[in-house]
Amino acid sequence: MKWPDAISIKQIALAFITGLLVLMSLIGGFAAYQTREVTRSLEQHNQNAAASELTSAIQRLLRQTDDQAANLAGWDETRQQLVLPEYYSYWRDQRVYESGMLPSHFVRVALYTPAGLLLAPSPAKNSLPARLPADISPPSSWLVDEAGTTVLYHAFPVYIDERHQTLLGYGMIRLDFMPSLLQQEALHFADKASVRLTLKPGEKLPASQLLSRLAFHALPDPDRLRFQSILSRTLLALFVLLMAMSLLGFVVYNRLLVRPLRRLSQDIDAMQHGRFSPHFSRSQAMRISELENVRRSLYEYQLQLRELHGSLEHQNREFHSQARQDALTGCHNRRAYEEDWEKFRIELKNAPQGVAFLLFDCDRFKTINDTYGHAKGDRVLSIIADALVMALRANDRLYRLGGDEFATFLSRTTPAQAKQIAQRCQSLLDASVFSDLGINEPVGISIGIAFCAADQLEHINDLPKQADIAMYTAKQPGRTRIALYGEDTERASQTLVASRETSALFQALASPGMIEMHYQSIHALPGRKVDYYEALARIRYRNDLIMPDAFLPVVSSRRLEAGFDLAVLNQVDADLSSQQLPPGIGVSINLSAQSISHPEIVSQLLELSRHNARHPLMLEITETSLITQMAEVRTYLDLLRTVNYRIAMDDFGTGYSPLRYLVDLPVDVVKFDISLVNKLGEDNRASQVVADFARMMSDAGYSLVAEGVETDTILHKVESLGIAHVQGYLLSRPMPLAEVAARFDDQNAGVNCAV
């Protein structure tokens, strides 16, 4: 058989090289042309994006300022200052920031009378105008250049109610415009250094004209520069390499590969057809199909190897991932945390940087787990983990250390940035929906933050412990559930380490009898006869008496409220069972708000109610601002009232929302806090307000108790108001049970002698 004329490999190689060079030249020219077009398009896109970005930032800033003004105008405390500006300076300089109405001390606020006059002078720094501008009609916003600083003012009216019928005055917010604009969020397209707003001295620019006066430049796109550089270098290198490899390949291919390829092809054909022989004829002409045969054979062999290798690599990755992943939440587990933390500390030695350690703990998770079951508790943990992962930065990792505790560590950060991330975590969790699980109460987290600067990395190992201390600080009443380790955590640190008070508390909870109840008499008015006693807890430790102000911070930081209240109830039960108090004398028991929702506490109270026939019992609810499960607490209190408990609200007049709890809870008795009672001894408007409020509550059917009465003047004032009961050092101090019983014995003995 005569074979057709074959094409030589040399000819194919030359034709391929020539065609490849021509093709690369065409592709290079087309790529250069397209690069210029893409570059121009990207530059215009960056400029438009920068303009849109700044427009959004300005609108957001103005909207935030308007929202803050609306919140201030509708706030009862703002109206109160315009009516009674006695505490205006405190309200202006501290209260508006502590309440969250204004974000920081970089924003100032002032109030004005209806005539536009400043309510009271402001501090010299960042002071506001002494009167509203005559050409301004609130609400309105404008910008002014003050000594080279662009300042944004926003004036707003304050009405006596939401119907806006009666004007009380005006308010004005002042903030430094450029820092507020540039710091509210990262600008990705606009060059911060180029943003300018030029105002003439004395010029007043309305906020509506702000965008037309703002000048800026877009940031150069590093991706575009890198794209041009990489493409140019790639095309040049590819062209040079192709030329060199083509020439070298042609020589090598012609001299070394033609015969081996022919022999290899012959051997492969022989193996496929079972005719392989080492003496296969070499005189046959070379055919192009031989190269394709080699490619196909090698490809199939390589494919098989790749599939096998890919399967093994996938199995290895899956095994490694499972060993470092938490099965419940999908985040990294403690093993991954320990490995990553060790590796991270080693890397810091070569690249020092600011590091923040964040510790997350779910609030009241044990209660949720016990109330709704472990299955829903596991689902709550999964939702929390998902929210935290979404809030963290792209390269940050979340670790589940165990139970309801999570952690992460942030590189290249600052304390402010760490707090921002923590706030984002809480915001995303607050937006999560738990009602689908049947959980209607709020699910929150407390976050402790510890920071180590780049020049203090020798203390890096202390971060987990410091974050733990900060986390417990965040859980304390009155906190925002986020705490940064520092001076504000010093007290928490002292209560968390082994101390006299901590040791005494834990021993008292484990050893009945160490908690000693002292009883302070409550006198009925006007006769001042002892009606009942309030049971107050002390701890007897090594012959010393530890007072509540020393051990209650430990109870709060360690979250031992329920255990401590249970121990107090057991001791009161023992005291009443001893029958040292005469029949008819009542006893009032303090109970923290967190304990009311615990079934074991309610069960113990029901057991204690057997003493009601001999000693009428009253519950004094403290820390009402911490009640979250209002419906459940109300149900328990209604149950306790059916067994003749009376319910008292303790320390009325403290906190931010006592009236709400007074309305929502079944309260019989209201105990006026000492801070309100002391106002009665003053001859001013505050005294009149407290007196009028006491009369109003008496008329509403509440029985009132005045706490902390220490002077005859206040006692006479309390009597004149018709308050039912009085308590204080003027009449009696807290006494041990034995001393109380002895006084009653002495009184009975005196009566018998008189008879």
Coordinates of N, CA and C in Angstrom, one line a residue, residues 133-322:
P133 N -30.3 82.5 64.5 CA -30.2 83.5 63.5 C -31.6 83.9 63.1
A134 N -31.7 85.2 62.8 CA -33.0 85.8 62.5 C -33.6 85.3 61.1
D135 N -32.6 84.9 60.2 CA -33.1 84.4 58.9 C -33.3 82.9 58.8
I136 N -33.3 82.3 59.9 CA -33.5 80.8 60.0 C -34.8 80.5 60.5
S137 N -35.5 79.6 59.8 CA -36.9 79.1 60.3 C -36.8 77.6 60.5
P138 N -36.6 77.2 61.8 CA -36.5 75.7 62.1 C -37.8 75.0 61.6
P139 N -37.6 73.7 61.2 CA -36.3 73.0 61.2 C -35.5 73.4 59.9
S140 N -34.2 73.5 60.0 CA -33.4 73.8 58.8 C -32.0 73.6 59.2
S141 N -31.1 73.4 58.2 CA -29.7 73.1 58.3 C -28.9 74.0 57.5
W142 N -27.7 74.4 58.0 CA -26.9 75.3 57.2 C -25.4 75.1 57.7
L143 N -24.5 75.5 56.8 CA -23.1 75.4 57.1 C -22.4 76.8 57.2
V144 N -21.4 76.9 58.1 CA -20.7 78.1 58.3 C -19.3 77.8 58.5
D145 N -18.4 78.7 58.0 CA -17.0 78.6 58.2 C -16.6 79.4 59.5
E146 N -16.1 78.6 60.5 CA -15.7 79.2 61.8 C -14.3 79.0 62.0
A147 N -13.5 80.0 61.8 CA -12.0 80.0 62.0 C -11.4 78.8 61.2
G148 N -11.8 78.7 59.9 CA -11.3 77.7 59.1 C -11.9 76.3 59.2
T149 N -12.8 76.1 60.1 CA -13.5 74.9 60.3 C -15.0 75.0 59.8
T150 N -15.3 74.0 58.9 CA -16.7 74.0 58.4 C -17.6 73.4 59.4
V151 N -18.6 74.1 59.9 CA -19.5 73.6 61.0 C -20.9 73.5 60.4
L152 N -21.6 72.4 60.7 CA -23.0 72.1 60.3 C -23.9 72.4 61.5
Y153 N -24.8 73.3 61.3 CA -25.9 73.6 62.3 C -27.2 73.1 61.8
H154 N -28.0 72.5 62.8 CA -29.3 72.1 62.5 C -30.3 72.6 63.6
A155 N -31.2 73.4 63.3 CA -32.1 74.0 64.3 C -33.5 73.3 64.1
F156 N -34.1 73.1 65.2 CA -35.4 72.3 65.2 C -36.3 72.9 66.3
P157 N -37.6 72.8 66.1 CA -38.5 73.3 67.1 C -38.8 72.2 68.1
V158 N -39.2 72.6 69.4 CA -39.6 71.6 70.4 C -41.0 72.0 70.9
Y159 N -42.0 71.1 70.7 CA -43.3 71.4 71.1 C -43.7 70.6 72.4
I160 N -44.7 71.1 73.0 CA -45.1 70.5 74.3 C -45.6 69.1 74.2
D161 N -46.2 68.7 73.0 CA -46.7 67.4 72.8 C -46.5 67.1 71.3
E162 N -46.9 65.9 70.9 CA -46.7 65.4 69.5 C -47.7 66.0 68.5
R163 N -48.7 66.8 69.0 CA -49.6 67.4 68.1 C -49.1 68.8 67.6
H164 N -48.0 69.2 68.2 CA -47.3 70.4 67.8 C -48.2 71.7 67.9
Q165 N -48.9 71.7 68.9 CA -49.8 72.9 69.1 C -49.2 74.0 69.9
T166 N -48.3 73.6 70.8 CA -47.7 74.7 71.7 C -46.2 74.6 71.6
L167 N -45.5 75.7 71.2 CA -44.1 75.7 71.1 C -43.4 75.9 72.4
L168 N -42.5 75.0 72.8 CA -41.8 75.2 74.1 C -40.5 76.0 73.8
G169 N -39.9 75.8 72.7 CA -38.6 76.5 72.4 C -38.0 75.8 71.2
Y170 N -36.7 76.0 71.1 CA -35.9 75.4 69.9 C -34.7 74.7 70.4
G171 N -34.2 73.8 69.6 CA -33.0 73.1 69.8 C -32.0 73.3 68.6
M172 N -30.7 73.2 68.9 CA -29.8 73.3 67.8 C -28.7 72.3 68.0
I173 N -28.3 71.6 67.0 CA -27.2 70.6 67.0 C -26.1 71.2 66.2
R174 N -24.9 71.1 66.7 CA -23.7 71.6 66.0 C -22.7 70.4 65.9
L175 N -22.1 70.2 64.7 CA -21.1 69.2 64.5 C -20.1 69.7 63.5
D176 N -18.9 69.2 63.6 CA -17.8 69.5 62.6 C -18.1 68.7 61.4
F177 N -18.4 69.4 60.3 CA -18.9 68.8 59.1 C -17.9 67.8 58.5
M178 N -16.7 68.3 58.1 CA -15.8 67.4 57.3 C -15.4 66.2 58.1
P179 N -15.0 66.2 59.4 CA -14.7 65.0 60.1 C -15.9 64.0 60.2
S180 N -17.1 64.6 60.4 CA -18.2 63.8 60.5 C -18.6 63.1 59.2
L181 N -18.3 63.9 58.1 CA -18.6 63.3 56.8 C -17.6 62.2 56.4
L182 N -16.3 62.5 56.7 CA -15.3 61.5 56.2 C -15.1 60.4 57.1
Q183 N -15.6 60.4 58.4 CA -15.4 59.4 59.3 C -16.6 58.5 59.5
Q184 N -17.7 58.8 58.9 CA -18.9 58.0 59.2 C -18.8 56.6 58.4
E185 N -18.0 56.5 57.4 CA -17.8 55.3 56.7 C -16.6 55.4 55.8
A186 N -16.0 54.2 55.4 CA -14.9 54.3 54.5 C -15.3 54.7 53.1
L187 N -14.4 55.6 52.5 CA -14.6 56.0 51.2 C -13.7 55.3 50.3
H188 N -14.3 54.5 49.3 CA -13.5 53.6 48.5 C -13.1 54.3 47.2
F189 N -13.9 55.3 46.7 CA -13.6 55.9 45.4 C -13.1 57.3 45.5
A190 N -13.6 58.1 46.5 CA -13.2 59.5 46.6 C -12.0 59.6 47.4
D191 N -11.1 60.5 47.0 CA -9.9 60.8 47.8 C -10.2 61.8 48.9
K192 N -10.1 61.2 50.2 CA -10.5 62.1 51.3 C -9.7 63.4 51.4
A193 N -8.4 63.3 51.1 CA -7.6 64.5 51.2 C -8.0 65.6 50.2
S194 N -8.7 65.2 49.1 CA -9.1 66.2 48.1 C -10.5 66.8 48.3
V195 N -11.2 66.3 49.3 CA -12.6 66.8 49.5 C -12.5 68.2 50.1
R196 N -13.1 69.1 49.5 CA -13.0 70.5 50.0 C -14.4 71.2 49.9
L197 N -14.7 72.0 50.9 CA -15.9 72.8 50.8 C -15.4 74.2 51.3
T198 N -15.4 75.1 50.3 CA -14.8 76.5 50.5 C -16.0 77.4 50.8
L199 N -16.0 78.1 51.9 CA -17.0 79.1 52.3 C -16.3 80.4 52.5
K200 N -16.9 81.5 52.1 CA -16.4 82.8 52.4 C -16.7 83.1 53.9
P201 N -15.8 83.9 54.5 CA -16.0 84.3 55.9 C -17.4 85.0 56.1
G202 N -18.2 84.4 57.0 CA -19.5 84.9 57.3 C -20.6 84.4 56.4
E203 N -20.2 83.6 55.3 CA -21.2 83.0 54.4 C -21.9 81.9 55.1
K204 N -23.2 81.9 54.9 CA -24.1 80.9 55.5 C -24.7 80.0 54.3
L205 N -24.3 78.8 54.2 CA -24.6 77.9 53.1 C -25.7 77.0 53.5
P206 N -26.9 77.1 52.9 CA -28.0 76.1 53.2 C -27.5 74.7 52.9
A207 N -28.0 73.7 53.6 CA -27.6 72.3 53.4 C -28.0 71.8 52.0
S208 N -29.1 72.4 51.5 CA -29.7 72.0 50.2 C -28.7 72.3 49.1
Q209 N -27.8 73.3 49.3 CA -26.8 73.7 48.2 C -25.5 73.1 48.5
L210 N -25.3 72.2 49.4 CA -24.0 71.7 49.8 C -23.4 70.9 48.6
L211 N -24.1 70.0 47.9 CA -23.5 69.2 46.9 C -22.9 70.0 45.8
S212 N -23.5 71.1 45.4 CA -23.0 71.9 44.3 C -21.7 72.6 44.6
R213 N -21.4 72.7 45.9 CA -20.2 73.5 46.3 C -19.0 72.5 46.8
L214 N -19.2 71.3 46.7 CA -18.3 70.3 47.2 C -17.3 69.9 46.1
A215 N -16.0 70.0 46.3 CA -15.0 69.7 45.3 C -14.2 68.4 45.8
F216 N -13.9 67.6 44.8 CA -13.2 66.3 45.2 C -12.5 65.7 44.0
H217 N -11.7 64.8 44.2 CA -11.0 64.0 43.2 C -11.2 62.5 43.5
A218 N -11.3 61.7 42.4 CA -11.4 60.2 42.6 C -10.0 59.6 42.9
L219 N -10.0 58.6 43.7 CA -8.8 57.9 43.9 C -8.3 57.1 42.7
P220 N -7.0 57.1 42.4 CA -6.6 56.3 41.3 C -6.9 54.9 41.5
D221 N -7.3 54.2 40.5 CA -7.7 52.8 40.7 C -6.5 51.9 40.6
P222 N -6.0 51.3 41.7 CA -4.8 50.5 41.7 C -5.0 49.2 40.8
D223 N -6.3 48.8 40.7 CA -6.5 47.6 39.9 C -6.2 48.0 38.4
R224 N -6.6 49.2 38.0 CA -6.3 49.6 36.6 C -4.8 49.7 36.4
L225 N -4.1 50.3 37.3 CA -2.6 50.4 37.1 C -2.0 49.0 37.1
R226 N -2.4 48.2 38.0 CA -1.8 46.9 38.0 C -2.2 46.1 36.7
F227 N -3.4 46.3 36.3 CA -3.9 45.6 35.0 C -3.0 46.1 33.9
Q228 N -2.7 47.4 33.7 CA -1.9 47.8 32.6 C -0.5 47.3 32.7
S229 N 0.1 47.4 33.9 CA 1.4 46.9 34.1 C 1.6 45.4 33.8
I230 N 0.7 44.7 34.4 CA 0.7 43.2 34.2 C 0.5 42.8 32.8
L231 N -0.4 43.5 32.1 CA -0.7 43.1 30.7 C 0.5 43.4 29.9
S232 N 1.1 44.6 30.1 CA 2.3 45.0 29.3 C 3.5 44.0 29.5
R233 N 3.7 43.8 30.8 CA 4.8 42.8 31.0 C 4.6 41.4 30.5
T234 N 3.3 41.0 30.6 CA 2.9 39.7 30.2 C 3.1 39.5 28.7
L235 N 2.6 40.6 27.9 CA 2.7 40.5 26.5 C 4.2 40.5 26.0
L236 N 5.0 41.3 26.7 CA 6.4 41.4 26.3 C 7.1 40.1 26.6
A237 N 6.8 39.6 27.9 CA 7.5 38.4 28.3 C 7.1 37.2 27.4
L238 N 5.8 37.2 27.1 CA 5.2 36.1 26.3 C 5.8 36.1 24.9
F239 N 5.9 37.3 24.4 CA 6.5 37.4 23.0 C 8.0 36.9 23.0
V240 N 8.7 37.5 23.9 CA 10.2 37.1 24.0 C 10.3 35.6 24.3
L241 N 9.5 35.1 25.2 CA 9.6 33.7 25.6 C 9.2 32.8 24.4
L242 N 8.2 33.2 23.7 CA 7.7 32.4 22.6 C 8.8 32.4 21.5
M243 N 9.4 33.5 21.2 CA 10.5 33.5 20.2 C 11.6 32.6 20.6
A244 N 12.1 32.7 21.9 CA 13.2 31.9 22.3 C 12.8 30.4 22.3
M245 N 11.7 30.1 22.8 CA 11.3 28.7 22.9 C 11.0 28.2 21.5
S246 N 10.5 29.0 20.6 CA 10.2 28.5 19.3 C 11.5 28.1 18.6
L247 N 12.5 29.0 18.7 CA 13.8 28.6 18.0 C 14.5 27.4 18.7
L248 N 14.5 27.5 20.1 CA 15.1 26.4 20.7 C 14.3 25.1 20.5
G249 N 13.0 25.1 20.6 CA 12.2 24.0 20.4 C 12.4 23.4 19.0
F250 N 12.5 24.3 18.0 CA 12.6 23.8 16.7 C 13.9 22.9 16.5
V251 N 15.0 23.4 17.1 CA 16.3 22.7 17.0 C 16.2 21.4 17.8
V252 N 15.8 21.5 19.0 CA 15.7 20.3 19.9 C 14.7 19.3 19.3
Y253 N 13.6 19.8 18.8 CA 12.5 18.9 18.3 C 13.0 18.2 17.0
N254 N 13.8 18.9 16.2 CA 14.3 18.3 15.0 C 15.3 17.2 15.2
R255 N 16.2 17.5 16.2 CA 17.3 16.6 16.4 C 17.0 15.5 17.4
L256 N 16.2 15.7 18.4 CA 16.1 14.8 19.5 C 14.7 14.1 19.6
L257 N 13.6 14.7 19.1 CA 12.3 14.2 19.4 C 11.7 13.4 18.2
V258 N 12.1 13.6 17.0 CA 11.4 13.0 15.9 C 11.5 11.5 15.9
R259 N 12.6 11.0 16.1 CA 12.8 9.5 16.1 C 12.1 8.9 17.4
P260 N 12.4 9.5 18.6 CA 11.7 8.9 19.8 C 10.2 9.0 19.7
L261 N 9.7 10.0 19.1 CA 8.2 10.1 19.0 C 7.7 9.0 18.1
R262 N 8.4 8.8 17.0 CA 8.0 7.7 16.1 C 8.0 6.4 16.7
R263 N 9.1 6.1 17.4 CA 9.2 4.8 18.1 C 8.2 4.7 19.2
L264 N 7.9 5.8 20.0 CA 6.9 5.7 21.0 C 5.5 5.5 20.4
S265 N 5.2 6.1 19.3 CA 4.0 5.9 18.6 C 3.8 4.4 18.2
Q266 N 4.9 3.9 17.6 CA 4.8 2.5 17.1 C 4.6 1.6 18.3
D267 N 5.3 1.9 19.4 CA 5.2 1.0 20.6 C 3.7 1.1 21.1
I268 N 3.2 2.3 21.2 CA 1.8 2.4 21.7 C 0.8 1.7 20.8
D269 N 1.0 1.8 19.5 CA 0.1 1.1 18.6 C 0.2 -0.4 18.7
A270 N 1.4 -0.9 18.9 CA 1.7 -2.3 19.1 C 1.0 -2.8 20.4
M271 N 1.1 -2.0 21.5 CA 0.5 -2.4 22.7 C -1.1 -2.4 22.6
Q272 N -1.6 -1.4 21.9 CA -3.1 -1.4 21.7 C -3.6 -2.6 20.9
H273 N -2.8 -3.0 19.9 CA -3.3 -4.1 19.1 C -2.6 -5.4 19.4
G274 N -1.9 -5.5 20.5 CA -1.3 -6.7 20.9 C -0.1 -7.2 20.1
R275 N 0.5 -6.3 19.3 CA 1.5 -6.6 18.4 C 2.8 -5.9 18.8
F276 N 3.0 -5.5 20.0 CA 4.2 -4.8 20.4 C 5.4 -5.6 20.3
S277 N 6.5 -5.0 19.7 CA 7.7 -5.7 19.5 C 8.8 -4.7 19.5
P278 N 9.9 -5.0 20.3 CA 11.0 -4.0 20.3 C 11.7 -3.8 19.0
H279 N 11.5 -4.7 18.0 CA 12.1 -4.6 16.7 C 11.1 -4.1 15.7
F280 N 10.2 -3.2 16.1 CA 9.2 -2.7 15.2 C 9.9 -1.9 14.1
S281 N 9.4 -2.0 12.9 CA 10.1 -1.4 11.8 C 10.2 0.1 11.9
R282 N 11.4 0.6 11.6 CA 11.6 2.1 11.8 C 11.7 2.8 10.4
S283 N 11.5 2.0 9.4 CA 11.6 2.6 8.0 C 10.4 3.2 7.5
Q284 N 9.3 3.0 8.2 CA 8.0 3.6 7.7 C 8.1 5.1 7.8
A285 N 7.3 5.8 6.9 CA 7.3 7.2 7.0 C 6.5 7.7 8.2
M286 N 6.9 8.9 8.7 CA 6.2 9.5 9.9 C 4.9 10.0 9.5
R287 N 3.9 9.7 10.3 CA 2.5 10.2 10.1 C 2.1 11.1 11.2
I288 N 1.3 12.2 10.9 CA 0.9 13.2 11.9 C -0.1 12.5 13.0
S289 N -0.8 11.5 12.6 CA -1.7 10.8 13.5 C -0.9 10.2 14.7
E290 N 0.4 10.0 14.5 CA 1.1 9.4 15.6 C 1.2 10.4 16.8
L291 N 1.4 11.7 16.5 CA 1.4 12.7 17.6 C 0.1 12.8 18.3
E292 N -1.0 12.8 17.6 CA -2.3 12.8 18.2 C -2.5 11.5 19.1
N293 N -2.0 10.4 18.6 CA -2.1 9.2 19.3 C -1.4 9.3 20.7
V294 N -0.2 9.9 20.6 CA 0.6 10.1 21.8 C -0.1 11.0 22.8
R295 N -0.7 12.1 22.2 CA -1.4 13.1 23.1 C -2.6 12.5 23.8
R296 N -3.3 11.7 23.0 CA -4.5 11.1 23.5 C -4.2 10.1 24.6
S297 N -3.1 9.3 24.3 CA -2.7 8.2 25.3 C -2.2 8.9 26.6
L298 N -1.4 9.9 26.4 CA -0.8 10.6 27.6 C -1.9 11.3 28.4
Y299 N -2.9 11.9 27.6 CA -4.0 12.6 28.2 C -4.8 11.7 29.1
E300 N -5.2 10.5 28.5 CA -6.0 9.6 29.3 C -5.3 9.1 30.5
Y301 N -4.0 8.9 30.4 CA -3.2 8.4 31.5 C -3.1 9.5 32.6
Q302 N -2.9 10.8 32.1 CA -2.8 11.9 33.0 C -4.2 12.1 33.7
L303 N -5.3 11.9 32.9 CA -6.6 12.1 33.5 C -6.8 11.2 34.6
Q304 N -6.5 9.9 34.4 CA -6.6 8.9 35.5 C -5.8 9.3 36.7
L305 N -4.6 9.7 36.5 CA -3.7 10.1 37.7 C -4.4 11.3 38.4
R306 N -4.9 12.3 37.6 CA -5.4 13.5 38.2 C -6.7 13.2 39.0
E307 N -7.5 12.3 38.5 CA -8.7 11.9 39.2 C -8.4 11.2 40.5
L308 N -7.4 10.3 40.5 CA -7.0 9.7 41.7 C -6.4 10.7 42.7
H309 N -5.5 11.6 42.2 CA -4.9 12.6 43.0 C -6.0 13.5 43.6
G310 N -6.9 13.9 42.8 CA -8.0 14.8 43.2 C -8.8 14.2 44.3
S311 N -9.1 12.9 44.2 CA -9.9 12.2 45.2 C -9.2 12.2 46.5
L312 N -7.9 11.9 46.5 CA -7.1 11.8 47.7 C -7.0 13.2 48.3
E313 N -6.8 14.2 47.5 CA -6.7 15.6 48.1 C -8.0 16.1 48.7
H314 N -9.1 15.7 48.0 CA -10.4 16.1 48.6 C -10.7 15.5 49.9
Q315 N -10.3 14.2 50.0 CA -10.5 13.5 51.3 C -9.6 14.1 52.4
N316 N -8.4 14.4 52.0 CA -7.5 15.1 53.0 C -8.0 16.4 53.5
R317 N -8.5 17.2 52.6 CA -9.1 18.5 52.9 C -10.3 18.4 53.8
E318 N -11.2 17.4 53.5 CA -12.4 17.2 54.2 C -12.1 16.7 55.6
F319 N -11.1 15.8 55.8 CA -10.7 15.4 57.1 C -10.2 16.5 57.9
H320 N -9.3 17.3 57.3 CA -8.7 18.4 58.0 C -9.7 19.4 58.5
S321 N -10.7 19.7 57.6 CA -11.8 20.7 57.9 C -12.7 20.2 59.0
Q322 N -13.0 18.9 59.0 CA -13.9 18.3 60.0 C -13.2 18.4 61.4

